[in-house]
Coordinates of C-alpha atoms in Angstrom, one line a residue:
Chain A
M9 CA 75.3 92.4 152.7
L10 CA 76.9 92.4 148.9
H11 CA 80.1 90.8 148.0
L12 CA 81.3 91.3 144.6
K13 CA 84.0 89.2 144.3
M14 CA 86.5 89.4 141.0
E15 CA 88.2 86.2 139.7
L16 CA 90.4 85.9 136.5
P17 CA 88.5 84.4 133.7
T18 CA 88.7 80.7 134.0
I19 CA 90.5 78.3 131.2
P20 CA 87.9 75.6 130.8
A21 CA 89.9 72.7 129.1
G22 CA 88.5 70.7 126.7
F23 CA 84.7 72.8 126.1
P24 CA 84.2 75.0 123.9
S25 CA 85.3 78.7 125.0
P26 CA 84.2 82.1 124.5
A27 CA 87.5 82.5 123.2
D28 CA 86.7 80.6 119.8
D29 CA 83.9 83.4 119.4
Y30 CA 87.2 86.0 118.8
L31 CA 89.0 83.6 116.6
E32 CA 86.2 83.2 114.4
S33 CA 86.4 85.4 111.6
D34 CA 82.9 87.2 110.7
L35 CA 82.1 86.6 106.7
S36 CA 84.0 88.9 104.7
L37 CA 82.9 90.2 101.4
D38 CA 86.6 91.6 101.6
E39 CA 88.3 88.9 102.3
L40 CA 86.4 87.0 99.3
V41 CA 86.5 89.4 96.8
I42 CA 90.0 91.3 97.4
K43 CA 93.5 89.7 97.0
D44 CA 95.3 92.7 97.6
K45 CA 94.0 95.3 100.0
T46 CA 96.4 97.5 99.3
S47 CA 96.2 97.9 95.6
T48 CA 92.1 97.3 95.5
F49 CA 89.7 100.1 95.4
F50 CA 86.2 100.8 94.6
I51 CA 84.5 102.3 91.5
R52 CA 80.8 103.5 90.7
V53 CA 79.8 103.0 87.1
E54 CA 78.5 105.5 84.9
G55 CA 76.5 104.4 81.7
D56 CA 75.6 101.6 79.7
S57 CA 78.6 100.1 77.5
M58 CA 79.1 97.2 79.3
I59 CA 75.6 96.2 80.1
G60 CA 76.6 92.9 78.1
A61 CA 79.2 92.0 80.4
G62 CA 76.7 92.2 83.8
I63 CA 78.1 96.0 84.8
Y64 CA 75.3 98.3 84.9
D65 CA 74.8 101.9 86.1
D66 CA 75.5 102.8 89.0
D67 CA 77.2 99.3 90.1
I68 CA 80.1 99.2 91.9
L69 CA 83.2 97.7 90.9
V70 CA 86.0 95.9 92.7
V71 CA 89.5 97.4 91.2
D72 CA 93.0 95.9 91.2
R73 CA 95.4 98.1 90.1
A74 CA 98.2 96.2 90.5
K75 CA 97.3 93.0 88.6
K76 CA 98.5 92.7 85.4
T77 CA 96.4 93.1 82.3
R78 CA 95.7 90.4 79.8
P79 CA 93.4 90.6 76.9
G80 CA 90.2 89.5 77.9
H81 CA 90.0 91.5 81.1
V82 CA 87.3 94.1 82.0
I83 CA 89.4 96.9 82.7
V84 CA 89.3 100.5 84.1
A85 CA 91.2 102.5 81.4
V86 CA 92.4 106.4 80.9
L87 CA 91.8 107.1 77.6
D88 CA 92.5 110.7 76.8
G89 CA 91.9 112.1 80.2
E90 CA 89.1 110.3 81.0
Y91 CA 88.1 107.3 82.8
T92 CA 86.6 104.2 80.6
I93 CA 85.2 100.7 81.4
K94 CA 86.0 98.0 78.7
R95 CA 87.3 94.9 77.8
F96 CA 90.5 94.7 76.6
I97 CA 91.3 92.5 73.7
K98 CA 93.2 91.0 71.1
D99 CA 92.3 90.6 67.8
G100 CA 93.8 90.2 64.4
K101 CA 94.8 93.7 63.8
G102 CA 96.0 94.1 67.2
Y103 CA 94.7 95.9 70.9
A104 CA 91.6 97.2 71.4
L105 CA 88.7 98.2 74.0
K106 CA 85.9 96.4 73.5
P107 CA 82.4 97.8 75.0
E108 CA 79.5 95.0 75.7
N109 CA 76.8 96.7 74.1
P110 CA 75.9 96.6 70.5
H111 CA 75.3 99.7 70.5
Y112 CA 78.6 100.9 70.9
Q113 CA 82.1 100.4 68.5
N114 CA 85.5 99.1 69.4
I115 CA 88.5 101.4 70.3
P116 CA 91.2 100.6 68.6
L117 CA 94.7 101.0 70.3
D118 CA 97.7 102.0 69.0
K119 CA 101.2 103.3 69.9
Y120 CA 99.4 107.1 69.1
S121 CA 96.5 106.3 71.5
N122 CA 96.8 108.5 74.6
F123 CA 96.1 105.2 76.9
K124 CA 96.6 103.8 80.0
V125 CA 95.4 100.9 82.4
W126 CA 94.4 102.4 85.8
G127 CA 93.1 98.8 86.9
V128 CA 91.2 95.3 86.2
V129 CA 87.9 95.4 87.2
I130 CA 87.8 91.9 89.6
A131 CA 85.0 92.2 90.4
V132 CA 80.8 93.4 90.2
L133 CA 78.6 94.2 93.0
H134 CA 75.4 94.9 90.9
D135 CA 72.0 95.1 92.8
P136 CA 69.3 92.6 90.6
T137 CA 66.4 94.9 92.1
L138 CA 64.3 95.5 88.4
Chain C
M22 CA 128.3 95.8 103.2
S23 CA 127.4 97.1 106.3
T24 CA 123.8 98.3 107.2
Y25 CA 122.0 100.5 105.3
F26 CA 118.9 102.5 105.9
A27 CA 116.0 103.9 102.8
L28 CA 114.0 106.7 103.2
V29 CA 111.0 106.2 101.2
D30 CA 109.1 109.7 100.6
C31 CA 105.9 110.1 98.6
N32 CA 106.4 112.6 96.4
N33 CA 104.0 115.9 97.0
F34 CA 101.7 113.2 98.8
Y35 CA 98.3 115.2 99.0
A36 CA 98.5 116.5 95.6
S37 CA 99.5 113.0 94.3
C38 CA 96.4 111.4 96.3
E39 CA 94.1 113.6 94.4
R40 CA 96.0 113.3 91.2
S41 CA 95.9 109.5 91.9
F42 CA 91.9 109.2 91.3
N43 CA 91.5 112.5 88.7
P44 CA 93.0 111.2 85.3
K45 CA 92.2 114.9 84.3
I46 CA 94.7 116.6 86.6
W47 CA 97.7 114.4 85.7
N48 CA 99.5 117.1 84.1
S49 CA 97.8 120.1 85.8
P50 CA 99.4 122.2 88.6
I51 CA 97.4 121.4 91.7
V52 CA 97.4 122.8 95.4
V53 CA 95.6 121.0 98.4
L54 CA 94.6 124.0 100.9
S55 CA 94.5 123.4 104.7
N56 CA 91.5 122.9 106.6
N57 CA 88.9 126.3 106.1
D58 CA 91.1 126.6 103.1
G59 CA 93.3 128.7 104.7
C60 CA 96.5 128.0 102.8
V61 CA 98.7 126.2 100.5
I62 CA 99.7 122.7 102.6
A63 CA 100.8 120.6 99.4
R64 CA 101.9 121.6 95.5
S65 CA 102.2 119.6 92.8
N66 CA 105.8 119.8 91.0
E67 CA 103.9 122.2 88.5
A68 CA 102.6 124.4 91.2
K69 CA 106.2 124.6 92.6
A70 CA 107.1 125.6 89.6
L71 CA 104.8 128.2 89.6
G72 CA 106.4 129.6 92.7
I73 CA 103.7 128.9 95.1
G74 CA 105.2 128.6 98.7
M75 CA 104.1 125.7 101.0
G76 CA 102.2 127.9 103.8
T77 CA 101.1 130.6 101.3
P78 CA 97.4 132.0 101.9
F79 CA 94.9 131.1 99.4
W80 CA 94.3 134.8 98.9
E81 CA 98.0 135.4 97.3
I82 CA 97.3 133.2 94.6
K83 CA 94.2 133.6 93.9
S84 CA 95.1 135.2 90.6
L85 CA 97.9 132.8 89.9
V86 CA 95.0 130.0 90.0
L87 CA 92.9 131.6 87.4
K88 CA 95.7 132.4 84.6
H89 CA 97.3 128.7 85.4
K90 CA 94.1 126.8 85.8
I91 CA 95.3 125.5 89.1
Q92 CA 93.5 123.1 91.0
V93 CA 92.3 123.6 94.1
Y94 CA 91.4 121.2 96.3
S95 CA 89.8 121.4 100.0
S96 CA 92.3 118.6 102.1
N97 CA 90.8 115.1 102.4
Y98 CA 92.7 113.8 105.3
Q99 CA 90.2 110.4 104.8
L100 CA 91.6 109.5 101.4
Y101 CA 95.5 110.3 102.7
G102 CA 95.2 108.3 105.6
D103 CA 93.7 105.4 103.5
M104 CA 96.4 106.2 101.0
S105 CA 99.2 106.2 103.1
S106 CA 98.3 102.8 104.9
R107 CA 98.3 101.5 101.7
V108 CA 101.8 102.3 101.1
M109 CA 103.1 101.8 104.3
N110 CA 101.3 98.3 104.0
I111 CA 103.3 97.5 100.7
L112 CA 106.5 98.8 102.7
Q113 CA 106.1 96.3 105.2
D114 CA 105.5 93.5 103.1
S115 CA 109.1 94.6 101.4
C116 CA 111.2 95.1 104.8
M117 CA 110.8 93.5 108.6
D118 CA 112.3 96.9 110.2
I119 CA 110.3 100.0 109.2
E120 CA 109.7 103.0 110.8
V121 CA 106.6 105.3 110.2
Y122 CA 107.9 108.4 110.2
S123 CA 104.9 110.4 109.1
I124 CA 102.0 110.2 107.2
D125 CA 104.3 109.9 103.8
E126 CA 107.4 108.8 104.7
A127 CA 109.2 105.9 106.3
F128 CA 112.5 104.5 107.2
L129 CA 113.0 101.1 106.6
K130 CA 116.3 98.9 107.9
L131 CA 117.4 97.2 104.4
N132 CA 118.7 93.6 105.1
P133 CA 122.5 93.8 105.5
F134 CA 123.0 90.5 103.1
K135 CA 122.3 92.7 100.2
I136 CA 125.5 92.1 98.4
N137 CA 126.1 95.0 95.9
E138 CA 124.9 98.3 95.3
D139 CA 123.3 97.4 91.8
Q140 CA 120.8 94.8 93.5
L141 CA 120.0 97.3 96.0
M142 CA 119.3 99.6 93.2
Q143 CA 117.0 97.1 91.4
E144 CA 115.1 95.8 94.4
N145 CA 114.5 99.6 95.2
I146 CA 113.3 100.5 91.8
I147 CA 110.9 97.2 91.8
L148 CA 109.5 98.3 95.5
R149 CA 109.3 101.8 94.1
T150 CA 107.2 100.5 90.9
N151 CA 104.9 98.0 92.8
I152 CA 104.0 101.2 94.9
L153 CA 103.1 103.3 92.0
R154 CA 101.2 100.1 90.3
A155 CA 99.3 99.5 93.1
T156 CA 98.5 103.2 94.8
G157 CA 99.3 105.7 91.8
I158 CA 102.0 107.0 94.5
P159 CA 105.1 108.3 93.2
V160 CA 107.6 107.8 95.8
S161 CA 111.5 108.8 96.0
I162 CA 113.6 106.7 98.2
G163 CA 117.2 107.6 99.4
I164 CA 119.3 104.8 100.5
A165 CA 122.4 105.5 102.4
P166 CA 124.8 104.0 105.6
T167 CA 122.7 106.5 108.1
K168 CA 119.4 108.2 108.3
T169 CA 120.6 111.4 108.2
L170 CA 122.7 110.9 104.9
A171 CA 119.2 108.6 103.9
K172 CA 117.7 112.0 103.9
L173 CA 119.9 113.6 101.7
A174 CA 119.8 111.1 99.4
N175 CA 116.0 110.7 99.3
H176 CA 116.7 114.8 98.5
L177 CA 118.7 113.9 95.8
A178 CA 116.4 111.2 94.4
K179 CA 113.9 113.5 93.9
K180 CA 116.0 116.1 92.4
S181 CA 118.0 114.1 90.0
T182 CA 116.8 110.8 89.4
Q183 CA 114.8 109.4 86.6
N184 CA 113.9 106.1 88.6
G185 CA 113.8 107.4 91.8
V186 CA 116.3 105.7 93.6
Y187 CA 119.7 107.1 95.1
I188 CA 122.2 106.0 96.8
L189 CA 124.6 107.9 98.7
E190 CA 127.9 107.0 99.8
P191 CA 129.5 109.4 102.7
D192 CA 132.7 109.9 100.5
S193 CA 130.5 111.0 97.6
D194 CA 131.9 113.8 95.7
I195 CA 128.2 115.2 95.7
L196 CA 128.3 116.1 99.3
K197 CA 130.3 119.0 97.9
D198 CA 127.6 120.3 96.2
I199 CA 125.1 120.2 99.0
P200 CA 124.6 123.0 101.3
I201 CA 124.4 122.4 104.5
E202 CA 121.0 123.3 105.0
K203 CA 119.8 120.8 103.1
V204 CA 120.9 118.8 106.2
W205 CA 118.1 117.2 108.4
G206 CA 118.5 119.0 112.2
I207 CA 120.6 122.0 110.5
G208 CA 118.5 125.0 111.7
K209 CA 119.0 128.8 110.9
S210 CA 121.3 128.9 113.6
F211 CA 123.2 126.0 113.4
Q212 CA 123.8 127.0 109.7
R213 CA 125.0 130.8 110.6
R214 CA 127.7 129.5 113.3
L215 CA 129.0 127.0 110.6
A216 CA 129.2 129.8 108.0
K217 CA 131.4 131.8 110.3
T218 CA 133.6 128.8 110.1
G219 CA 134.0 128.5 106.2
V220 CA 131.9 125.8 106.3
K221 CA 129.5 125.8 103.6
S222 CA 128.7 122.4 101.9
V223 CA 128.0 119.2 103.7
A224 CA 131.6 117.6 102.7
D225 CA 133.3 121.0 104.6
L226 CA 130.8 119.8 107.3
T227 CA 132.4 116.2 107.3
K228 CA 135.7 117.6 107.8
I229 CA 134.9 119.4 110.8
S230 CA 136.4 117.8 114.4
R231 CA 134.7 115.9 116.5
Q232 CA 135.9 117.7 119.5
W233 CA 135.3 121.4 117.9
M234 CA 132.1 120.1 117.3
A235 CA 131.5 118.8 120.9
S236 CA 132.7 122.4 122.1
E237 CA 130.5 124.2 119.9
F238 CA 127.1 122.1 119.5
G239 CA 127.4 119.6 122.3
V240 CA 126.6 116.1 121.5
V241 CA 123.8 116.9 118.8
G242 CA 126.4 118.4 116.6
V243 CA 128.8 115.4 117.0
R244 CA 126.1 112.9 116.5
L245 CA 125.4 115.0 113.3
L246 CA 129.0 115.1 112.1
K247 CA 129.2 110.8 112.6
E248 CA 126.0 110.1 110.9
L249 CA 127.2 112.5 107.9
Q250 CA 130.7 110.6 108.4
G251 CA 128.5 107.4 107.5
F252 CA 128.8 106.1 111.2
S253 CA 124.9 105.2 112.0
C254 CA 123.9 107.2 115.6
Y255 CA 120.3 107.3 115.1
D256 CA 118.3 103.9 114.8
L257 CA 115.1 103.0 113.4
E258 CA 112.4 104.1 115.9
T259 CA 110.2 101.0 116.0
P260 CA 106.6 100.5 117.7
I261 CA 108.8 98.5 120.3
S262 CA 111.1 101.6 121.2
Q263 CA 107.9 104.2 121.4
R264 CA 106.4 100.9 123.7
K265 CA 103.0 101.4 122.0
N266 CA 103.6 97.9 121.1
I267 CA 105.8 95.3 122.8
M268 CA 106.9 91.9 120.5
V269 CA 108.6 89.1 122.4
S270 CA 110.5 87.9 119.4
R271 CA 112.9 84.8 119.5
S272 CA 113.9 81.9 117.0
F273 CA 113.9 78.3 118.0
S274 CA 117.1 76.2 118.0
K275 CA 115.7 74.2 115.3
D276 CA 113.1 73.9 113.3
V277 CA 110.0 73.1 115.0
F278 CA 107.1 70.7 113.6
Q279 CA 105.6 69.4 116.7
L280 CA 102.2 71.8 118.1
S281 CA 102.9 71.0 121.6
E282 CA 106.2 72.4 121.0
L283 CA 105.3 75.9 119.6
I284 CA 102.2 76.1 122.4
E285 CA 104.9 75.7 124.7
G286 CA 107.2 78.3 123.0
I287 CA 104.4 80.9 123.0
S288 CA 104.0 80.2 126.4
T289 CA 107.4 81.2 127.9
Y290 CA 107.1 84.2 125.4
A291 CA 103.1 85.3 126.5
T292 CA 105.1 85.0 130.1
R293 CA 108.1 87.3 128.7
L294 CA 105.0 89.7 127.3
G295 CA 103.0 89.6 130.7
E296 CA 106.1 90.7 132.6
K297 CA 106.9 93.4 130.4
L298 CA 103.6 94.7 130.4
R299 CA 103.3 94.9 133.8
R300 CA 106.6 96.5 134.5
H301 CA 105.3 99.3 131.9
N302 CA 102.0 99.1 133.9
Q303 CA 100.0 98.3 130.7
S304 CA 98.1 96.0 129.6
T305 CA 96.8 94.9 126.1
G306 CA 93.2 94.4 124.6
Q307 CA 94.8 93.3 121.4
L308 CA 97.6 90.2 120.8
T309 CA 99.2 89.1 117.5
I310 CA 101.0 85.9 116.8
F311 CA 103.7 85.9 114.5
L312 CA 104.8 82.7 112.8
M313 CA 107.7 82.4 110.6
A314 CA 108.8 78.9 108.4
N315 CA 112.4 78.7 108.2
P316 CA 113.1 80.7 105.6
F317 CA 116.6 78.9 104.3
R318 CA 115.0 75.5 104.1
N319 CA 111.1 75.9 103.9
L320 CA 109.4 72.4 103.3
R321 CA 106.1 74.0 102.5
P322 CA 105.1 73.0 98.8
D323 CA 103.7 76.8 98.6
Q324 CA 106.9 78.5 100.1
K325 CA 104.9 80.9 102.3
K326 CA 106.6 81.8 105.0
Y327 CA 104.4 84.0 107.9
F328 CA 101.8 83.0 109.1
S329 CA 99.9 85.5 111.8
R330 CA 96.8 86.2 113.4
T331 CA 95.5 88.8 115.6
I332 CA 92.7 88.7 117.9
E333 CA 91.1 91.4 120.1
L334 CA 91.1 90.2 123.7
P335 CA 87.3 91.1 125.3
L336 CA 89.1 92.9 128.3
A337 CA 92.7 94.5 128.3
T338 CA 94.7 92.5 130.3
C339 CA 98.3 92.0 131.5
A340 CA 97.6 88.6 133.6
T341 CA 100.6 85.8 132.5
N342 CA 97.7 83.3 132.2
E343 CA 95.1 84.7 130.1
L344 CA 97.8 85.8 127.7
I345 CA 99.1 82.2 127.5
S346 CA 95.8 81.3 127.2
W347 CA 95.1 83.4 124.6
S348 CA 98.1 82.7 122.9
S349 CA 97.8 78.9 122.7
K350 CA 94.3 79.5 121.2
V351 CA 95.8 81.7 118.6
I352 CA 98.9 79.2 117.7
R353 CA 96.2 76.0 117.4
F354 CA 94.0 77.8 114.8
L355 CA 97.8 79.0 112.8
F356 CA 99.5 75.4 113.3
E357 CA 99.8 73.8 110.1
E358 CA 100.9 70.4 110.1
G359 CA 104.1 69.4 108.2
T360 CA 105.9 73.3 108.1
N361 CA 109.2 73.5 109.6
Y362 CA 108.5 76.7 112.2
K363 CA 111.2 78.8 112.6
K364 CA 115.0 78.6 112.5
D365 CA 116.2 82.4 112.4
R366 CA 114.9 85.1 114.7
N367 CA 111.2 86.4 115.0
F368 CA 109.0 84.2 116.4
G369 CA 107.0 87.0 118.2
W370 CA 104.1 88.7 118.8
A371 CA 103.5 92.1 119.4
T372 CA 100.4 93.8 121.5
S373 CA 98.6 97.2 121.1
P374 CA 97.0 99.4 121.8
F375 CA 97.7 99.6 125.4
R376 CA 95.6 101.0 128.4
L377 CA 97.0 102.4 131.6
H378 CA 96.1 100.1 134.8
S379 CA 93.7 102.5 135.9
R380 CA 91.9 102.6 133.0
K381 CA 91.8 99.0 132.8
F382 CA 88.2 97.6 133.0
I383 CA 86.6 95.2 135.0
C384 CA 84.0 92.8 134.2
F385 CA 81.9 92.5 137.2
F386 CA 78.9 90.1 135.5
R387 CA 81.4 87.1 134.8
Q388 CA 79.9 83.9 135.4
R389 CA 81.5 82.4 138.9
K390 CA 82.9 79.2 138.9
K391 CA 80.6 77.1 141.1
T392 CA 82.4 75.8 144.3

């Protein structure tokens, strides 16, 4: 005859318990990269204007919309209704969007620019396979 | 200043979600269609201005769409759900007492210690700006002493403010200009019966006697009247009242520094939780432990106040001994030397998602203790 005996789980004291498995968090790319989950978005890159900054066509950018933009940041901007990814800089003439590719020109910004910061790039996901 | 409720409502939510990711349509009229693209379920302000009504069948507006270059979207509920949870998370960070009312609305119970109206205004403008910056979603915030008035205040915030925040007091003159059909819970028949007595504006309505309301509309009518007069009858419906979560939350009478004392405390709460679960024939598969440092005299150099950890249990349970064992493990994990835990309210923890006993998993393959 088969007896199925049910028991409440035992609670070992002083031994590693299976419970610890549930406490140990898995390796999480999210936790590593993302500071604020509510304001962070992923964006796929199109184009080659930022290869000098290690941002290539088809890479994925981690973008924080709430992060305060400072000169030196790579930003996702909206310029004349189009997305663009550039480095936000301040030089002698004022603020500008700087491509990281010698084939492109800086885009100076002034009060007439139809320009808005969409978010700050906080990480790049890049597949290094050639 | 007494307690205030705030209703935070995302403006044209679905349309705003689409807009958030597409700068080309920031200024265009937008409509979002229902499943199978049958009819209009969301409109941007520009589309509303073109006279497109809620629920209009799509074929009816086809010519308008061409003429005004209206941007048309099929609904993308995954996106809207994601954006909604972002907004709600920001709200939860700003306010402990929150009722998520729908995908795009939430009631907050504001801290009654905020001393004056200016401060209240400022804080909510900042909240609104934070949400807009983090998600690209514009929200309107209506603030008033009751939920019904907060709903009206939200309407006013949308219609008549630049900054999207409106504080409405029950004695405000503006109530004379608001027709009663704008009031939450007043339907067509309600409205007709009131109109017969000459009641048109909300201000008229607040002057009606409670006895008359009681005889005409029963207890619901009286509550509505009291809410409009500024006496709160409807509190937040928090997850606790919906019993999807159970929370046991108390404060310590003095600051607690020792792990052993925390474990002692959490065991008491675990016991209470077990009792509550069993009383409702429920078990929990998830446990959240929440600790708070004394907010008025925080000894931590980083001033961090809240600590919490959620774990999934291998089997749903309502057994006190299991709950104690799991929660003391979590508390060991959370505990940090030198923090003065908790003086005021809420050392708590909630549990969700519940399963009924009858559906509970039983594990037949658990290792048996050697006897």
